[in-house]
PDB file of C-alpha atoms in Angstrom:
ATOM      1  CA  UNK A   1       0.000   0.000   0.000  1.00  0.00           C
ATOM      2  CA  UNK A   2       1.390   3.371  -0.957  1.00  0.00           C
ATOM      3  CA  UNK A   3       1.780   5.684   2.004  1.00  0.00           C
ATOM      4  CA  UNK A   4      -0.746   8.138   0.546  1.00  0.00           C
ATOM      5  CA  UNK A   5      -3.489   5.450   0.590  1.00  0.00           C
ATOM      6  CA  UNK A   6      -3.000   4.505   4.204  1.00  0.00           C
ATOM      7  CA  UNK A   7      -5.946   5.234   6.456  1.00  0.00           C
ATOM      8  CA  UNK A   8      -5.465   8.365   8.473  1.00  0.00           C
ATOM      9  CA  UNK A   9      -6.410   8.504  12.116  1.00  0.00           C
ATOM     10  CA  UNK A  10      -8.663   9.774  13.580  1.00  0.00           C
ATOM     11  CA  UNK A  11     -11.579   9.344  11.159  1.00  0.00           C
ATOM     12  CA  UNK A  12     -13.655  12.158  12.544  1.00  0.00           C
ATOM     13  CA  UNK A  13     -17.009  10.816  11.236  1.00  0.00           C
ATOM     14  CA  UNK A  14     -16.693   7.466  13.021  1.00  0.00           C
ATOM     15  CA  UNK A  15     -14.327   8.562  15.760  1.00  0.00           C
ATOM     16  CA  UNK A  16     -15.262   7.539  19.287  1.00  0.00           C
ATOM     17  CA  UNK A  17     -14.560  10.641  21.333  1.00  0.00           C
ATOM     18  CA  UNK A  18     -12.905  10.333  24.721  1.00  0.00           C
ATOM     19  CA  UNK A  19     -13.179  12.813  27.561  1.00  0.00           C
ATOM     20  CA  UNK A  20      -9.402  13.133  27.824  1.00  0.00           C
ATOM     21  CA  UNK A  21      -8.767  14.132  24.207  1.00  0.00           C
ATOM     22  CA  UNK A  22     -11.776  16.475  24.102  1.00  0.00           C
ATOM     23  CA  UNK A  23     -10.552  18.264  27.240  1.00  0.00           C
ATOM     24  CA  UNK A  24      -7.064  18.468  25.756  1.00  0.00           C
ATOM     25  CA  UNK A  25      -8.220  20.215  22.586  1.00  0.00           C
ATOM     26  CA  UNK A  26     -10.592  22.387  24.639  1.00  0.00           C
ATOM     27  CA  UNK A  27      -7.610  23.639  26.653  1.00  0.00           C
ATOM     28  CA  UNK A  28      -6.077  24.885  23.424  1.00  0.00           C
ATOM     29  CA  UNK A  29      -9.308  26.349  22.067  1.00  0.00           C
ATOM     30  CA  UNK A  30     -10.087  28.189  25.313  1.00  0.00           C
ATOM     31  CA  UNK A  31      -6.503  29.453  25.447  1.00  0.00           C
ATOM     32  CA  UNK A  32      -6.877  31.074  22.024  1.00  0.00           C
ATOM     33  CA  UNK A  33     -10.346  32.382  22.947  1.00  0.00           C
ATOM     34  CA  UNK A  34      -8.946  33.954  26.131  1.00  0.00           C
ATOM     35  CA  UNK A  35      -6.117  35.615  24.214  1.00  0.00           C
ATOM     36  CA  UNK A  36      -8.759  37.308  22.045  1.00  0.00           C
ATOM     37  CA  UNK A  37     -10.703  38.195  25.203  1.00  0.00           C
ATOM     38  CA  UNK A  38      -7.564  39.893  26.489  1.00  0.00           C
ATOM     39  CA  UNK A  39      -8.105  42.506  23.775  1.00  0.00           C
ATOM     40  CA  UNK A  40     -11.426  43.427  25.418  1.00  0.00           C
ATOM     41  CA  UNK A  41      -9.819  43.729  28.856  1.00  0.00           C
ATOM     42  CA  UNK A  42      -7.173  46.076  27.451  1.00  0.00           C
ATOM     43  CA  UNK A  43      -9.841  48.054  25.534  1.00  0.00           C
ATOM     44  CA  UNK A  44     -11.801  48.422  28.764  1.00  0.00           C
ATOM     45  CA  UNK A  45      -8.741  49.733  30.657  1.00  0.00           C
ATOM     46  CA  UNK A  46      -7.621  52.066  27.860  1.00  0.00           C
ATOM     47  CA  UNK A  47     -11.184  53.406  27.571  1.00  0.00           C
ATOM     48  CA  UNK A  48     -11.347  53.994  31.333  1.00  0.00           C
ATOM     49  CA  UNK A  49      -8.119  56.000  31.103  1.00  0.00           C
ATOM     50  CA  UNK A  50      -9.250  57.881  27.978  1.00  0.00           C
ATOM     51  CA  UNK A  51     -12.477  59.455  29.205  1.00  0.00           C
ATOM     52  CA  UNK A  52     -16.253  59.078  29.559  1.00  0.00           C
ATOM     53  CA  UNK A  53     -17.003  58.915  25.817  1.00  0.00           C
ATOM     54  CA  UNK A  54     -14.547  56.106  25.052  1.00  0.00           C
ATOM     55  CA  UNK A  55     -15.599  54.286  28.210  1.00  0.00           C
ATOM     56  CA  UNK A  56     -19.273  54.650  27.294  1.00  0.00           C
ATOM     57  CA  UNK A  57     -18.638  53.040  23.912  1.00  0.00           C
ATOM     58  CA  UNK A  58     -16.881  50.014  25.445  1.00  0.00           C
ATOM     59  CA  UNK A  59     -19.471  49.750  28.236  1.00  0.00           C
ATOM     60  CA  UNK A  60     -22.292  49.866  25.643  1.00  0.00           C
ATOM     61  CA  UNK A  61     -20.647  47.040  23.706  1.00  0.00           C
ATOM     62  CA  UNK A  62     -20.196  44.913  26.833  1.00  0.00           C
ATOM     63  CA  UNK A  63     -23.808  45.611  27.819  1.00  0.00           C
ATOM     64  CA  UNK A  64     -25.183  44.664  24.373  1.00  0.00           C
ATOM     65  CA  UNK A  65     -26.509  41.188  23.597  1.00  0.00           C
ATOM     66  CA  UNK A  66     -23.370  40.324  21.665  1.00  0.00           C
ATOM     67  CA  UNK A  67     -21.231  41.611  24.522  1.00  0.00           C
ATOM     68  CA  UNK A  68     -23.084  39.565  27.115  1.00  0.00           C
ATOM     69  CA  UNK A  69     -22.901  36.400  24.994  1.00  0.00           C
ATOM     70  CA  UNK A  70     -19.154  36.970  24.506  1.00  0.00           C
ATOM     71  CA  UNK A  71     -18.740  37.617  28.226  1.00  0.00           C
ATOM     72  CA  UNK A  72     -20.582  34.381  29.030  1.00  0.00           C
ATOM     73  CA  UNK A  73     -18.345  32.453  26.621  1.00  0.00           C
ATOM     74  CA  UNK A  74     -15.194  34.090  27.913  1.00  0.00           C
ATOM     75  CA  UNK A  75     -16.066  33.457  31.556  1.00  0.00           C
ATOM     76  CA  UNK A  76     -16.694  29.757  30.863  1.00  0.00           C
ATOM     77  CA  UNK A  77     -13.479  29.577  28.810  1.00  0.00           C
ATOM     78  CA  UNK A  78     -11.590  31.298  31.632  1.00  0.00           C
ATOM     79  CA  UNK A  79     -12.829  28.944  34.339  1.00  0.00           C
ATOM     80  CA  UNK A  80     -12.196  25.924  32.127  1.00  0.00           C
ATOM     81  CA  UNK A  81      -8.665  26.988  31.199  1.00  0.00           C
ATOM     82  CA  UNK A  82      -7.962  27.846  34.852  1.00  0.00           C
ATOM     83  CA  UNK A  83      -9.205  24.494  36.222  1.00  0.00           C
ATOM     84  CA  UNK A  84      -7.645  22.406  33.477  1.00  0.00           C
ATOM     85  CA  UNK A  85      -4.455  24.465  33.786  1.00  0.00           C
ATOM     86  CA  UNK A  86      -4.254  23.450  37.440  1.00  0.00           C
ATOM     87  CA  UNK A  87      -4.775  19.834  36.287  1.00  0.00           C
ATOM     88  CA  UNK A  88      -1.820  20.311  33.943  1.00  0.00           C
ATOM     89  CA  UNK A  89       0.313  21.767  36.739  1.00  0.00           C
ATOM     90  CA  UNK A  90      -0.471  18.700  38.875  1.00  0.00           C
ATOM     91  CA  UNK A  91       0.605  16.461  35.980  1.00  0.00           C
ATOM     92  CA  UNK A  92       3.846  18.448  35.699  1.00  0.00           C
ATOM     93  CA  UNK A  93       4.718  17.334  39.236  1.00  0.00           C
ATOM     94  CA  UNK A  94       4.431  13.734  38.028  1.00  0.00           C
ATOM     95  CA  UNK A  95       1.172  12.977  39.837  1.00  0.00           C
ATOM     96  CA  UNK A  96      -2.231  11.685  38.671  1.00  0.00           C
ATOM     97  CA  UNK A  97      -0.944  10.532  35.289  1.00  0.00           C
ATOM     98  CA  UNK A  98      -2.602   7.088  35.230  1.00  0.00           C
ATOM     99  CA  UNK A  99      -5.698   6.492  33.101  1.00  0.00           C
ATOM    100  CA  UNK A 100      -8.161   6.441  36.003  1.00  0.00           C
ATOM    101  CA  UNK A 101      -6.834   9.685  37.504  1.00  0.00           C
ATOM    102  CA  UNK A 102      -6.936  11.504  34.173  1.00  0.00           C
ATOM    103  CA  UNK A 103     -10.654  10.680  33.890  1.00  0.00           C
ATOM    104  CA  UNK A 104     -11.443  11.590  37.500  1.00  0.00           C
ATOM    105  CA  UNK A 105      -9.496  14.843  37.144  1.00  0.00           C
ATOM    106  CA  UNK A 106     -11.199  15.511  33.832  1.00  0.00           C
ATOM    107  CA  UNK A 107     -14.698  15.202  35.277  1.00  0.00           C
ATOM    108  CA  UNK A 108     -13.690  17.346  38.267  1.00  0.00           C
ATOM    109  CA  UNK A 109     -12.569  20.054  35.812  1.00  0.00           C
ATOM    110  CA  UNK A 110     -15.865  19.844  33.899  1.00  0.00           C
ATOM    111  CA  UNK A 111     -17.897  20.096  37.117  1.00  0.00           C
ATOM    112  CA  UNK A 112     -15.732  22.888  38.568  1.00  0.00           C
ATOM    113  CA  UNK A 113     -16.027  24.894  35.339  1.00  0.00           C
ATOM    114  CA  UNK A 114     -19.813  24.627  35.387  1.00  0.00           C
ATOM    115  CA  UNK A 115     -20.082  25.453  39.105  1.00  0.00           C
ATOM    116  CA  UNK A 116     -17.685  28.435  38.946  1.00  0.00           C
ATOM    117  CA  UNK A 117     -19.380  29.858  35.833  1.00  0.00           C
ATOM    118  CA  UNK A 118     -22.823  29.583  37.446  1.00  0.00           C
ATOM    119  CA  UNK A 119     -21.601  31.121  40.731  1.00  0.00           C
ATOM    120  CA  UNK A 120     -19.936  34.032  38.899  1.00  0.00           C
ATOM    121  CA  UNK A 121     -23.066  34.800  36.851  1.00  0.00           C
ATOM    122  CA  UNK A 122     -25.452  34.414  39.771  1.00  0.00           C
ATOM    123  CA  UNK A 123     -23.246  36.792  41.777  1.00  0.00           C
ATOM    124  CA  UNK A 124     -22.988  39.219  38.863  1.00  0.00           C
ATOM    125  CA  UNK A 125     -26.703  39.207  38.041  1.00  0.00           C
ATOM    126  CA  UNK A 126     -27.762  39.535  41.693  1.00  0.00           C
ATOM    127  CA  UNK A 127     -25.451  42.561  41.941  1.00  0.00           C
ATOM    128  CA  UNK A 128     -26.968  43.993  38.772  1.00  0.00           C
ATOM    129  CA  UNK A 129     -30.530  43.516  40.019  1.00  0.00           C
ATOM    130  CA  UNK A 130     -29.893  44.382  43.677  1.00  0.00           C
TER     131      UNK A 130
ATOM    132  CA  UNK B   1      16.983  24.044  34.278  1.00  0.00           C
ATOM    133  CA  UNK B   2      18.713  21.386  32.136  1.00  0.00           C
ATOM    134  CA  UNK B   3      20.423  18.488  33.879  1.00  0.00           C
ATOM    135  CA  UNK B   4      24.226  18.224  33.641  1.00  0.00           C
ATOM    136  CA  UNK B   5      23.838  14.884  31.837  1.00  0.00           C
ATOM    137  CA  UNK B   6      21.427  16.384  29.304  1.00  0.00           C
ATOM    138  CA  UNK B   7      23.808  19.273  28.690  1.00  0.00           C
ATOM    139  CA  UNK B   8      26.797  16.941  28.283  1.00  0.00           C
ATOM    140  CA  UNK B   9      25.035  14.604  25.843  1.00  0.00           C
ATOM    141  CA  UNK B  10      23.656  17.621  24.009  1.00  0.00           C
ATOM    142  CA  UNK B  11      20.242  16.110  23.280  1.00  0.00           C
ATOM    143  CA  UNK B  12      16.885  17.840  23.540  1.00  0.00           C
ATOM    144  CA  UNK B  13      15.814  21.183  22.174  1.00  0.00           C
ATOM    145  CA  UNK B  14      18.401  23.045  20.129  1.00  0.00           C
ATOM    146  CA  UNK B  15      16.616  26.300  20.966  1.00  0.00           C
ATOM    147  CA  UNK B  16      15.065  27.623  24.173  1.00  0.00           C
ATOM    148  CA  UNK B  17      12.606  24.785  24.798  1.00  0.00           C
ATOM    149  CA  UNK B  18      13.266  24.466  28.523  1.00  0.00           C
ATOM    150  CA  UNK B  19      12.878  28.196  29.205  1.00  0.00           C
ATOM    151  CA  UNK B  20       9.698  28.267  27.118  1.00  0.00           C
ATOM    152  CA  UNK B  21       8.239  25.301  29.032  1.00  0.00           C
ATOM    153  CA  UNK B  22       9.228  26.745  32.410  1.00  0.00           C
ATOM    154  CA  UNK B  23       7.973  30.286  31.763  1.00  0.00           C
ATOM    155  CA  UNK B  24       4.643  28.917  30.518  1.00  0.00           C
ATOM    156  CA  UNK B  25       4.190  27.266  33.923  1.00  0.00           C
ATOM    157  CA  UNK B  26       5.557  30.127  36.022  1.00  0.00           C
ATOM    158  CA  UNK B  27       3.162  32.582  34.365  1.00  0.00           C
ATOM    159  CA  UNK B  28       0.350  30.018  34.800  1.00  0.00           C
ATOM    160  CA  UNK B  29       1.064  29.832  38.544  1.00  0.00           C
ATOM    161  CA  UNK B  30       1.030  33.622  38.801  1.00  0.00           C
ATOM    162  CA  UNK B  31      -2.243  33.818  36.887  1.00  0.00           C
ATOM    163  CA  UNK B  32      -4.170  31.457  39.180  1.00  0.00           C
ATOM    164  CA  UNK B  33      -4.588  33.997  42.040  1.00  0.00           C
ATOM    165  CA  UNK B  34      -4.502  37.060  39.746  1.00  0.00           C
ATOM    166  CA  UNK B  35      -7.319  35.867  37.503  1.00  0.00           C
ATOM    167  CA  UNK B  36      -9.477  34.747  40.454  1.00  0.00           C
ATOM    168  CA  UNK B  37      -8.983  38.194  42.012  1.00  0.00           C
ATOM    169  CA  UNK B  38      -9.870  39.877  38.697  1.00  0.00           C
ATOM    170  CA  UNK B  39     -13.117  37.929  38.285  1.00  0.00           C
ATOM    171  CA  UNK B  40     -14.206  38.735  41.852  1.00  0.00           C
ATOM    172  CA  UNK B  41     -13.275  42.388  41.327  1.00  0.00           C
ATOM    173  CA  UNK B  42     -15.247  42.550  38.059  1.00  0.00           C
ATOM    174  CA  UNK B  43     -18.333  41.094  39.747  1.00  0.00           C
ATOM    175  CA  UNK B  44     -17.950  43.838  42.364  1.00  0.00           C
ATOM    176  CA  UNK B  45     -17.856  46.417  39.553  1.00  0.00           C
ATOM    177  CA  UNK B  46     -21.101  45.248  37.884  1.00  0.00           C
ATOM    178  CA  UNK B  47     -23.258  48.316  37.328  1.00  0.00           C
ATOM    179  CA  UNK B  48     -20.479  50.722  38.340  1.00  0.00           C
ATOM    180  CA  UNK B  49     -20.335  54.053  36.472  1.00  0.00           C
ATOM    181  CA  UNK B  50     -17.331  55.623  34.759  1.00  0.00           C
ATOM    182  CA  UNK B  51     -16.084  57.550  37.808  1.00  0.00           C
ATOM    183  CA  UNK B  52     -16.236  54.481  40.056  1.00  0.00           C
ATOM    184  CA  UNK B  53     -14.277  52.382  37.544  1.00  0.00           C
ATOM    185  CA  UNK B  54     -11.660  55.127  37.058  1.00  0.00           C
ATOM    186  CA  UNK B  55     -11.250  55.492  40.803  1.00  0.00           C
ATOM    187  CA  UNK B  56     -11.013  51.712  41.303  1.00  0.00           C
ATOM    188  CA  UNK B  57      -8.391  51.105  38.582  1.00  0.00           C
ATOM    189  CA  UNK B  58      -6.279  53.935  40.021  1.00  0.00           C
ATOM    190  CA  UNK B  59      -6.205  52.580  43.570  1.00  0.00           C
ATOM    191  CA  UNK B  60      -2.798  51.089  44.524  1.00  0.00           C
ATOM    192  CA  UNK B  61      -3.789  47.456  45.068  1.00  0.00           C
ATOM    193  CA  UNK B  62      -5.994  47.057  41.965  1.00  0.00           C
ATOM    194  CA  UNK B  63      -3.397  48.926  39.892  1.00  0.00           C
ATOM    195  CA  UNK B  64      -0.583  46.623  41.041  1.00  0.00           C
ATOM    196  CA  UNK B  65      -2.636  43.458  40.498  1.00  0.00           C
ATOM    197  CA  UNK B  66      -3.861  44.652  37.096  1.00  0.00           C
ATOM    198  CA  UNK B  67      -0.341  45.382  35.827  1.00  0.00           C
ATOM    199  CA  UNK B  68       0.924  42.028  37.129  1.00  0.00           C
ATOM    200  CA  UNK B  69      -2.043  40.285  35.519  1.00  0.00           C
ATOM    201  CA  UNK B  70      -1.506  42.058  32.175  1.00  0.00           C
ATOM    202  CA  UNK B  71       2.178  41.090  32.063  1.00  0.00           C
ATOM    203  CA  UNK B  72       1.547  37.464  33.103  1.00  0.00           C
ATOM    204  CA  UNK B  73      -1.470  37.143  30.786  1.00  0.00           C
ATOM    205  CA  UNK B  74       0.190  38.365  27.620  1.00  0.00           C
ATOM    206  CA  UNK B  75       3.466  36.563  28.339  1.00  0.00           C
ATOM    207  CA  UNK B  76       1.479  33.346  28.869  1.00  0.00           C
ATOM    208  CA  UNK B  77      -0.653  34.036  25.776  1.00  0.00           C
ATOM    209  CA  UNK B  78       2.369  34.717  23.581  1.00  0.00           C
ATOM    210  CA  UNK B  79       4.027  31.438  24.651  1.00  0.00           C
ATOM    211  CA  UNK B  80       0.806  29.446  24.232  1.00  0.00           C
ATOM    212  CA  UNK B  81      -0.138  30.941  20.866  1.00  0.00           C
ATOM    213  CA  UNK B  82       3.407  30.310  19.632  1.00  0.00           C
ATOM    214  CA  UNK B  83       2.982  26.575  20.325  1.00  0.00           C
ATOM    215  CA  UNK B  84      -0.392  26.523  18.570  1.00  0.00           C
ATOM    216  CA  UNK B  85       1.057  28.301  15.522  1.00  0.00           C
ATOM    217  CA  UNK B  86       4.089  25.995  15.416  1.00  0.00           C
ATOM    218  CA  UNK B  87       1.772  22.962  15.480  1.00  0.00           C
ATOM    219  CA  UNK B  88      -0.620  24.023  12.731  1.00  0.00           C
ATOM    220  CA  UNK B  89       1.217  26.432  10.409  1.00  0.00           C
ATOM    221  CA  UNK B  90       3.613  24.508   8.219  1.00  0.00           C
ATOM    222  CA  UNK B  91       5.360  26.978   5.927  1.00  0.00           C
ATOM    223  CA  UNK B  92       8.575  28.157   7.554  1.00  0.00           C
ATOM    224  CA  UNK B  93       8.076  31.751   6.439  1.00  0.00           C
ATOM    225  CA  UNK B  94       4.407  32.082   7.431  1.00  0.00           C
ATOM    226  CA  UNK B  95       5.046  30.277  10.726  1.00  0.00           C
ATOM    227  CA  UNK B  96       7.853  32.594  11.764  1.00  0.00           C
ATOM    228  CA  UNK B  97       5.907  35.613  10.503  1.00  0.00           C
ATOM    229  CA  UNK B  98       2.808  34.692  12.510  1.00  0.00           C
ATOM    230  CA  UNK B  99       4.824  34.014  15.668  1.00  0.00           C
ATOM    231  CA  UNK B 100       6.455  37.442  15.339  1.00  0.00           C
ATOM    232  CA  UNK B 101       3.107  39.181  14.728  1.00  0.00           C
ATOM    233  CA  UNK B 102       1.509  37.444  17.725  1.00  0.00           C
ATOM    234  CA  UNK B 103       4.445  38.295  19.956  1.00  0.00           C
ATOM    235  CA  UNK B 104       4.414  41.956  18.903  1.00  0.00           C
ATOM    236  CA  UNK B 105       0.632  42.100  19.428  1.00  0.00           C
ATOM    237  CA  UNK B 106       1.014  40.612  22.925  1.00  0.00           C
ATOM    238  CA  UNK B 107       3.699  43.151  23.833  1.00  0.00           C
ATOM    239  CA  UNK B 108       1.567  45.979  22.441  1.00  0.00           C
ATOM    240  CA  UNK B 109      -1.517  44.863  24.406  1.00  0.00           C
ATOM    241  CA  UNK B 110       0.438  44.449  27.643  1.00  0.00           C
ATOM    242  CA  UNK B 111       2.010  47.898  27.232  1.00  0.00           C
ATOM    243  CA  UNK B 112      -1.306  49.540  26.299  1.00  0.00           C
ATOM    244  CA  UNK B 113      -3.083  48.060  29.316  1.00  0.00           C
ATOM    245  CA  UNK B 114      -0.218  48.911  31.664  1.00  0.00           C
ATOM    246  CA  UNK B 115      -0.028  52.532  30.471  1.00  0.00           C
ATOM    247  CA  UNK B 116      -3.798  52.864  30.916  1.00  0.00           C
ATOM    248  CA  UNK B 117      -3.615  51.560  34.504  1.00  0.00           C
ATOM    249  CA  UNK B 118      -0.614  53.774  35.343  1.00  0.00           C
ATOM    250  CA  UNK B 119      -2.328  56.806  33.833  1.00  0.00           C
ATOM    251  CA  UNK B 120      -5.160  56.350  36.318  1.00  0.00           C
ATOM    252  CA  UNK B 121      -2.936  55.263  39.212  1.00  0.00           C
ATOM    253  CA  UNK B 122      -0.673  58.296  38.862  1.00  0.00           C
ATOM    254  CA  UNK B 123      -3.598  60.663  38.399  1.00  0.00           C
ATOM    255  CA  UNK B 124      -2.637  61.719  34.875  1.00  0.00           C
ATOM    256  CA  UNK B 125      -6.071  61.037  33.354  1.00  0.00           C
ATOM    257  CA  UNK B 126      -8.016  64.031  32.078  1.00  0.00           C
TER     258      UNK B 126
END
């Protein structure tokens, strides 16, 4: 068989996804997403230093539907990247590298991301309303 | 960071792989408390008007934490994005070009954010 005809892995249509590989690629995706989100943080700070008009424009964007959806996505990405980053730092010490631990750690990260995102938004919304 | 044996045999990265790996983790460690602080601070600022935000950014503790966070964030981002680019962009020229652009953008963003914070912290804002 010529090398070009060899089956390539993974076949994405019939690929059986695993938690570990999905979380791995998500770490990368959220990292890139957060880098883009960093632009908004800097815009917010520069606007605050520039004056009320510039700040109003950024605040209007953040308060718009698109801004809130982006903020929701960024907050979830942040908590995920933070939790999974800690999982990576634990691995770097040589711990929890066996198959069972990677799954347990993975599910802890998923749960922690969901809980932290919900807590942050409940706290934020209750401050907004109250 | 390299072991004496590794240095003597001369194997491993021919570039700055160890420093890259280490700095990615050092900045990650720094970002754990900084980012948690930032999220809590932002929740506290929900609904705040322009004057409140200006006053808050200019206070010593927020200003210090913000500058530290900006430096750690964009250092971490530049290292991480470099790895992503090196994995997926195959042409030597476009790969190097993209890495340079991303690094310059990260430096520019970190400087812009830091100057904004210092402007408010040092009372130079109009």
